[in-house]
XYZ file of C-alpha atoms in Angstrom:
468
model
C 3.907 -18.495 26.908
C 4.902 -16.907 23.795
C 5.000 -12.507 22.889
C 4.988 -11.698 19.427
C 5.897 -8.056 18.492
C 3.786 -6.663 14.763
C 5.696 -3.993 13.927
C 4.531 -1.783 11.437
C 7.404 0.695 10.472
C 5.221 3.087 8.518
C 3.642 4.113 11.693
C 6.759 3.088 13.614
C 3.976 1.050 16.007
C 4.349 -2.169 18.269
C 1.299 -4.246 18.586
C 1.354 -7.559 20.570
C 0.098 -10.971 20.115
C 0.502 -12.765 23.581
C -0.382 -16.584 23.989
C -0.290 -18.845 26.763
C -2.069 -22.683 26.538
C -4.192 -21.209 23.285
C -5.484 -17.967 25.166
C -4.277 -14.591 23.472
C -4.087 -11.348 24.386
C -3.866 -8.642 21.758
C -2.550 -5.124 22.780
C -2.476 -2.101 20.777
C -4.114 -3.350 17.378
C -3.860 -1.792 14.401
C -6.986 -0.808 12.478
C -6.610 -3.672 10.387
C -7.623 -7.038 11.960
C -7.821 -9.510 10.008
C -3.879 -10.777 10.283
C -5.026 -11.135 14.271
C -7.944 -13.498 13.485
C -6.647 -15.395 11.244
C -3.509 -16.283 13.295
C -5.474 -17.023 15.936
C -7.374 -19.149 13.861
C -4.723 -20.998 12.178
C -2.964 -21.787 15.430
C -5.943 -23.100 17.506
C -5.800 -19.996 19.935
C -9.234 -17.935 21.481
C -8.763 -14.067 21.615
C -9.603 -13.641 24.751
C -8.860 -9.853 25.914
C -8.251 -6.430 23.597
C -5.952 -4.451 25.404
C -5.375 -0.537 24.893
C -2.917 1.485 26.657
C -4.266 4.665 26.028
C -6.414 6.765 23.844
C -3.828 6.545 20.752
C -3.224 10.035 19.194
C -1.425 8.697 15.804
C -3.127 6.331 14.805
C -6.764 4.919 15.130
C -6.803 1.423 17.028
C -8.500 -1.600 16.106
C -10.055 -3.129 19.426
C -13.412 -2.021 18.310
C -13.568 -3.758 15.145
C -11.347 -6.789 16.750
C -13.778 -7.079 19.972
C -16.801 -7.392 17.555
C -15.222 -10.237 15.329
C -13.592 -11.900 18.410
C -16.028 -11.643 21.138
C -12.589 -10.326 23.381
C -13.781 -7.624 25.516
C -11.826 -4.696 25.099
C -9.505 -3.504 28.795
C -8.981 0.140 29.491
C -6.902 1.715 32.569
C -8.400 3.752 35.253
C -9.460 7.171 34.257
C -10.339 6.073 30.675
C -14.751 7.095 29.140
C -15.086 5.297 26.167
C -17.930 5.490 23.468
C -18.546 2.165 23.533
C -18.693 -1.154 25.976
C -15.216 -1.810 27.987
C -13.950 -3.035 30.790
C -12.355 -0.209 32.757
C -9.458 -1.723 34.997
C -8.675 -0.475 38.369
C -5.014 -0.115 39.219
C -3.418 -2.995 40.094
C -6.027 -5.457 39.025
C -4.904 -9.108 36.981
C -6.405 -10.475 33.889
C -5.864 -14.345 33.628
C -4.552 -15.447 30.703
C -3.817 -19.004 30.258
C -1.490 -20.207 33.028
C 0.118 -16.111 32.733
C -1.659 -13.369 34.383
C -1.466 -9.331 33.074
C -1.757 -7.030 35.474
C -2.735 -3.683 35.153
C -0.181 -0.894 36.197
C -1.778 2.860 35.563
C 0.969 5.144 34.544
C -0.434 8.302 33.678
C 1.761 11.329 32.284
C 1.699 11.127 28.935
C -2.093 11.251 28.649
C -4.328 10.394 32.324
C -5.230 7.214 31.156
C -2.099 5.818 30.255
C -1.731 2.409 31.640
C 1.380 -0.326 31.016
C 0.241 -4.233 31.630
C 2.871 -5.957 33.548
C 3.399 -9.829 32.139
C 3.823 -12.333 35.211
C 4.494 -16.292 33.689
C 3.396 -19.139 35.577
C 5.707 -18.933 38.074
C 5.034 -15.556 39.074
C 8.192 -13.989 37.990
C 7.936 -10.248 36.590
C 8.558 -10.698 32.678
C 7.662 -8.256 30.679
C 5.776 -4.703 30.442
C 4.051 -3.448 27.658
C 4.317 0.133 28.479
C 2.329 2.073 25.955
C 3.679 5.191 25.341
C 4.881 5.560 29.092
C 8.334 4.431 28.488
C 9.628 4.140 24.838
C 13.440 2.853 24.168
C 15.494 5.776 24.798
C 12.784 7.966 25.416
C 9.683 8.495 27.388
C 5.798 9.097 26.178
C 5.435 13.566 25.307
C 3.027 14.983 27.874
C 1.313 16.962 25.711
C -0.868 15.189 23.900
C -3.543 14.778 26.035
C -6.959 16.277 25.230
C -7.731 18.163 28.808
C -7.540 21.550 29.330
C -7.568 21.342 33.284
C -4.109 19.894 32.999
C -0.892 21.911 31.823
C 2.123 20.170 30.048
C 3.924 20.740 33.282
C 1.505 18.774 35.234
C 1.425 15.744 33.193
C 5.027 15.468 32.735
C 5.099 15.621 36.745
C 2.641 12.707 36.574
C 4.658 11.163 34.155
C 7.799 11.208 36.518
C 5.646 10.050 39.823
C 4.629 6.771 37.149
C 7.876 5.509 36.073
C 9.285 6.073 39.469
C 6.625 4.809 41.586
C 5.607 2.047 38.948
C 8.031 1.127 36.205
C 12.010 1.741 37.730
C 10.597 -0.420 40.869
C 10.531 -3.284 38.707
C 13.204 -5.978 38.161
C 16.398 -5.055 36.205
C 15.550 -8.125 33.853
C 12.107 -7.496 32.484
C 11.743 -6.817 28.802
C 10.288 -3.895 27.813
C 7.678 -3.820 24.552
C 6.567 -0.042 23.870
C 4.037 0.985 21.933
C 6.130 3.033 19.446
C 9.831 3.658 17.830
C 12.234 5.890 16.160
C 9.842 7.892 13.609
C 6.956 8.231 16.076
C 5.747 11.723 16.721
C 4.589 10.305 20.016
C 8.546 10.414 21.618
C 11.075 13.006 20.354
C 14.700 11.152 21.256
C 13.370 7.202 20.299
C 15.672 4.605 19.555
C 15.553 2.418 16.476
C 15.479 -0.777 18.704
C 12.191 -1.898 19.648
C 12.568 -3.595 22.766
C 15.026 -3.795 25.799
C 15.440 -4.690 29.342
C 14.522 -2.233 31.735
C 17.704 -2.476 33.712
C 19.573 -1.381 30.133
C 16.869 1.629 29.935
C 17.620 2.792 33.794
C 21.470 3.044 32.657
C 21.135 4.593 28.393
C 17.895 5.884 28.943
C 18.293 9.986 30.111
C 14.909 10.495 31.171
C 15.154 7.374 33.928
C 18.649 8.556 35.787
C 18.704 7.404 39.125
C 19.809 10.834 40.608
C 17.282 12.890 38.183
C 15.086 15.406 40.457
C 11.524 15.726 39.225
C 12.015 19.899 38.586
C 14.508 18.033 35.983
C 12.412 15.820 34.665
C 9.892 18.349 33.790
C 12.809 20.400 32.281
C 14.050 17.594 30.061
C 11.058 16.086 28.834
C 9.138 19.197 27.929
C 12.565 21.304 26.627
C 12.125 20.964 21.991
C 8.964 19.570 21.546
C 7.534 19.979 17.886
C 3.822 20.854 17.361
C 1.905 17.423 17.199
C 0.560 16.923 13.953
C -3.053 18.016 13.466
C -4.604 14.804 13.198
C -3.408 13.558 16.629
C -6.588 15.256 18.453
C -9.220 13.816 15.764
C -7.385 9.735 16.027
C -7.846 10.630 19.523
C -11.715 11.149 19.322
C -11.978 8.162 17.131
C -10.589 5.949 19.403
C -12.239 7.201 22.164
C -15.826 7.411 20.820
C -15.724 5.201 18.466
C -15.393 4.767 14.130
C -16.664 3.126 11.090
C -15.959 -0.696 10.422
C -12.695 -0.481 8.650
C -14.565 -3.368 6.031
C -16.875 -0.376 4.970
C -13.999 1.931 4.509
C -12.119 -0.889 2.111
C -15.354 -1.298 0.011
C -16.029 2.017 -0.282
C -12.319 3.069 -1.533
C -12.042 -0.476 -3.242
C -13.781 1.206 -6.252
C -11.677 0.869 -9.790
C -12.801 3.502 -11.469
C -11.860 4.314 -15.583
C -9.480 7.887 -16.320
C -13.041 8.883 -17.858
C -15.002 8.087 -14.382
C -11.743 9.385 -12.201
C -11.580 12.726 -14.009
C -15.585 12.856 -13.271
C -15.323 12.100 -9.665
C -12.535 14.612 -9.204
C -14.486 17.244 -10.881
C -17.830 16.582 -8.979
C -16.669 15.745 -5.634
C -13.444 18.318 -4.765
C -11.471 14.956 -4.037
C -7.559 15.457 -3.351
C -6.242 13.147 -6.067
C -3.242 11.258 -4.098
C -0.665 9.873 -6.273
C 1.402 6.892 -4.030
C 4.039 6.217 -6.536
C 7.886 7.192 -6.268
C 8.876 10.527 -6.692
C 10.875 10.194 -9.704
C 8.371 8.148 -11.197
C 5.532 11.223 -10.328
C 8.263 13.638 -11.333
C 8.006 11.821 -14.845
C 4.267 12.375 -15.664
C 1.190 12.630 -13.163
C -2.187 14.048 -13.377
C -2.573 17.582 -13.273
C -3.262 18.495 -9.849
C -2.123 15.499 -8.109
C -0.118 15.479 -4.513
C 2.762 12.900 -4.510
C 2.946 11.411 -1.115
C 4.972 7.851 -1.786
C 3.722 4.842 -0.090
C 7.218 3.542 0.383
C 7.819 5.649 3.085
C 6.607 7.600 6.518
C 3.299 7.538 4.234
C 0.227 7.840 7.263
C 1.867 10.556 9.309
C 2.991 12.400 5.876
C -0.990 12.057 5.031
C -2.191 13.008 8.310
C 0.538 15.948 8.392
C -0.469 17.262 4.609
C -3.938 16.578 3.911
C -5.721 19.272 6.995
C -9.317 17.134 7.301
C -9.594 13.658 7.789
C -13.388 13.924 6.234
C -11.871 15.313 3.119
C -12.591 12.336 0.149
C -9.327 11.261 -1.342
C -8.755 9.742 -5.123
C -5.892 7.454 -5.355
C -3.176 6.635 -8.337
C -1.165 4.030 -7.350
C 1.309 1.383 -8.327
C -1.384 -1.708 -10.000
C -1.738 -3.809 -7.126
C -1.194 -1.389 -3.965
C -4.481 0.008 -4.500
C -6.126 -1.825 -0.940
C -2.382 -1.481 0.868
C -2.978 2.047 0.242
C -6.373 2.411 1.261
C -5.770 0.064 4.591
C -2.932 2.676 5.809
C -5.052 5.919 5.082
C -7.574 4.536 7.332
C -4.902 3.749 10.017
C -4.771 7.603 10.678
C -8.694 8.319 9.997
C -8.698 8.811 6.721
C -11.644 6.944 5.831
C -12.922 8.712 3.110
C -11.327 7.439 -0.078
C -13.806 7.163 -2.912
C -11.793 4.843 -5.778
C -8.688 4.697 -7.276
C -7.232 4.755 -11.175
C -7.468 1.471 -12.252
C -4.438 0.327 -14.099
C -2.721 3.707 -12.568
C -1.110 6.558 -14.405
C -0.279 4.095 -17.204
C -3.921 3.751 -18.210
C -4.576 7.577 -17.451
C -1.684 8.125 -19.790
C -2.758 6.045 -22.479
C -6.295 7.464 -22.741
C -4.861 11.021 -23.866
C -5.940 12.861 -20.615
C -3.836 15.431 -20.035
C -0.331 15.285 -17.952
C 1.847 17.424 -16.127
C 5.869 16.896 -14.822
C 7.798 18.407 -12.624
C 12.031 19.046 -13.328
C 13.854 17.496 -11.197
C 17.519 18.075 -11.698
C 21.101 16.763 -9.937
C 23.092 18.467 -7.583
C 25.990 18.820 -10.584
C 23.068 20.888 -12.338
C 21.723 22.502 -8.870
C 25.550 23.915 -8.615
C 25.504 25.419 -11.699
C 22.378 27.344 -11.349
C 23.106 28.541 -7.882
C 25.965 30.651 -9.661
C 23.000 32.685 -10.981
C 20.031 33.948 -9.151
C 17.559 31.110 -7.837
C 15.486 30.455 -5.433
C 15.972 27.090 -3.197
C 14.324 26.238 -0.032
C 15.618 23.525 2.292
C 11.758 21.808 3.112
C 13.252 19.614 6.089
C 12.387 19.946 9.383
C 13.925 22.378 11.851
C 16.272 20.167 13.374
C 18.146 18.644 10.497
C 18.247 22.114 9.478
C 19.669 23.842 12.010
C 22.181 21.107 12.197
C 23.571 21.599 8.727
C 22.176 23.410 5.834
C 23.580 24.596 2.537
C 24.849 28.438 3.003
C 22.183 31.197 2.486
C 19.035 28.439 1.653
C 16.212 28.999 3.481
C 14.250 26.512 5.948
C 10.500 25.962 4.930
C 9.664 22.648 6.668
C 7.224 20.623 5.076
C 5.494 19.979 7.758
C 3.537 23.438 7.946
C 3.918 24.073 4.366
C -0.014 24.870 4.445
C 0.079 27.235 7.031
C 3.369 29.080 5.522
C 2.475 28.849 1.650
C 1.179 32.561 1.803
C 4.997 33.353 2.314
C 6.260 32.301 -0.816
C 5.962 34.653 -4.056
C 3.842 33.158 -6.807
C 6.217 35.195 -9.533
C 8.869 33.771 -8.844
C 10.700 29.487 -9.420
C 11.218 27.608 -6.114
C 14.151 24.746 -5.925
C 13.250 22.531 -3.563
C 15.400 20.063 -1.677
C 14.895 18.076 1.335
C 17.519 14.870 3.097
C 16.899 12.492 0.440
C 14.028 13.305 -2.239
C 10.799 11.907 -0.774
C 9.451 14.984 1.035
C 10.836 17.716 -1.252
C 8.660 15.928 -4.311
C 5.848 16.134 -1.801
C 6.493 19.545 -1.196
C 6.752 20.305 -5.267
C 3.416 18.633 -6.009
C 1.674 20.754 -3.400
C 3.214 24.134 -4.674
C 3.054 22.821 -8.074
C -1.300 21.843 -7.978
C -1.426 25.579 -6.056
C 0.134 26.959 -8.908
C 3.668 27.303 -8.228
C 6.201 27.294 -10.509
C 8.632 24.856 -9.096
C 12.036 22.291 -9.426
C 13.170 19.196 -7.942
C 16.710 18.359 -6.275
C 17.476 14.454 -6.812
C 19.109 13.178 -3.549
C 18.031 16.183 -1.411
C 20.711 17.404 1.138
C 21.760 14.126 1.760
C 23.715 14.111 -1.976
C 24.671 18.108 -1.919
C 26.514 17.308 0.771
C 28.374 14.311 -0.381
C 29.254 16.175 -3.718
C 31.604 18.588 -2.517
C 30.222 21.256 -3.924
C 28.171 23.592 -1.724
C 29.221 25.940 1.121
C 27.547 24.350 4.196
C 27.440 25.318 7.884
C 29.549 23.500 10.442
C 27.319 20.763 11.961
C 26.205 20.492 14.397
C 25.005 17.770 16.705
C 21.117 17.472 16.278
C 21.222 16.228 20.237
C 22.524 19.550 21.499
C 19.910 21.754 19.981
C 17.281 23.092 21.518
């Protein structure tokens, strides 16, 4: 028997590759399936079951694609209408797998069709449980995320306690734990960077498992500072539910090079956000006019699915040469399946036709000091939690995350200085105000580096744990 954890740290996600005598199980895919196939391939093993734990809100799956090139069926929980063929488990029913068996546990709570497979090896010992977003390290799945309007947050967090109860602490102190998700997932709000653990480690570190915990408590806990989801979670949800478009269309269709002359074209004719990947100094530097930096090297699909409001929108890409297919792979990973082309050769060949190019300042904190002895205008573009916990003196919060909704707030006569922890959202922020027509500057090394310089009033700080 062997378990394999693919992690994919953009998305913070866990898939699993499980084997016994050359039979596989795959659980969670990403969107991307190839890597699966051709493992299986190179190591002699048959695909023999897709298993989801749940309609996935943040990011879109890839049993459907993975079923078709594999002939796997794809496994479901109880409670779970699909689009498409699956088998629909009952609670409590075993899937052989090799000389292992997976059997189905249905833990509903964070959405009604939440289900955790419990791993039992050839000697029927209790191994491991792949629990979806039921139970995360340190955390447990949100409960409200799930797309019924019957069912209040309340209620599904109750269902949520009655599952890990009734189903998960019951188990033995020595199976290993393999969620769906980790620190950086929308899907949990206290996550730990670890990615697996036993369950008797979880039942002692983890708070929403105490022993003596009443469910009114529970409730309390797990619903008390939840963020908005992002507004793509409902539409990933109706992908994977009903069903999508072969992610090989999506990679020939965006796999288009396209020259400055026939970029500038399609941008003009078809509304296209033009998405520039690179670094944010390096966009800083010279980009095209009108062009959102979002960096690749970073939390690039939930940034996309956070900034860019419709997943149908068609998206033109400038990108580092060579990250041009990496690029369009993890856009379709949150439903973005709509880019048209890319730049080829990138902003250097844009450049060196003589199309036109824009910058945006981006100054030190030595040089943000000195201004802030005049009058200027700086906004702190981090999220409400790292800003509450410390924040320069007299800067005002204007998370990122609903900088579309909030825009209308800010006055188009006047410069904003924008700063976030470290640099990669606050250039992200810039490039948005800057294609609205904003009038805007960049702080190097965000709040991470204005604190570290000595040279800011800041507020006393403040635990990020003990806010609400």
């Amino acid at each position: 028997m062997k378990i394999e954890q693919i992690y994919t740290g953009c998305l913070a996600q866990g898939a699993y590759y499980v084997e016994s005598e050359g039979e596989v199980a795959i659980i969670d895919p990403l969107r991307e399936v190839e890597p699966y196939l051709k493992k299986a391939e190179k190591e002699n093993h048959k695909i023999k079951y897709v298993f989801e734990t749940h309609f996935h809100a943040d990011f879109v799956s890839g049993h459907l694609d993975l079923s078709k090139k594999s002939g796997a069926p794809i496994v479901y929980g109880p409670n779970a209408v699909t689009g498409f063929d699956a088998i629909i488990a009952t609670d409590g029913q075993t899937f052989q797998l090799g000389n292992v068996s997976i059997k189905v546990l249905h833990t509903p709570g964070h959405t009604m069709e939440s289900t955790s497979y419990l791993l039992i090896d050839e000697n029927g010992k209790e191994t491991a449980l792949f629990s979806g977003d039921t139970l995360f390290i340190g955390d447990v799945g949100r409960p409200d995320l799930a797309q019924k309007s019957d069912l209040t947050i309340e209620d599904l967090a109750g269902h949520l306690f009655d599952s890990l109860r009734n189903k998960v602490m019951v188990l033995p102190d020595d199976v290993t734990v393999y969620p769906a998700h980790g620190a950086g997932s929308a899907c949990g709000k206290n996550m730990s960077k670890e990615t697996t653990d036993s369950l008797g480690n979880q039942k002692q570190t983890n708070y929403a498992l105490r022993a003596n915990m009443t469910k009114e408590e529970f409730i309390k806990e797990v619903t008390d500072g939840l963020a908005p989801p992002p507004q793509y979670f409902p539409e990933n949800v109706k992908m994977n539910k009903e069903g999508y478009e072969s992610i090989d269309m999506v990679m020939n269709r965006g796999a288009q090079a396209l020259s400055p002359a026939a970029f500038e074209a399609a941008a003009n004719e078809t509304g296209a956000v033009v998405l520039d990947t690179r670094d944010a100094q390096d966009f800083a530097a010279g980009f095209i006019p009108n062009a959102i930096n979002i960096g690749l090297n970073g939390q690039f699909a939930p940034w996309v699915g956070a900034l860019i409001p419709d997943l149908r929108q068609e998206i033109l890409l400038i990108t580092e040469p060579g990250k041009e297919e990496e690029t369009v792979i993890r856009l379709a990973r949150v439903g973005y399946d709509n880019t048209i082309g890319y730049i080829k050769g990138g902003f250097e060949a844009w450049k060196e036709s003589g199309a036109e190019v824009d910058t945006i300042e981006s100054i030190d904190v030595s040089e943000l000091a000195k201004r802030m002895e005049g009058d200027i205008n700086v906004i702190d573009v981090r999220r409400p939690g790292e800003y509450e916990a410390e924040h320069v003196e007299d800067v005002p919060n204007f998370p990122l995350d609903f900088i579309n909704d909030n825009m209308a707030e800010l006055d188009r006569d006047k410069k904003y200085t924008i700063h976030c922890a470290g640099g990669y959202r606050s250039m992200m922020a810039a490039s948005i105000l800057k294609a609205r027509g904003y009038e805007v500057v960049d702080v190097m090394g965000g709040f991470g580096a204005i604190n570290k310089s000595g040279l800011f009033n800041t507020t006393a700080y403040v635990c990020p744990s003990t806010l609400k």
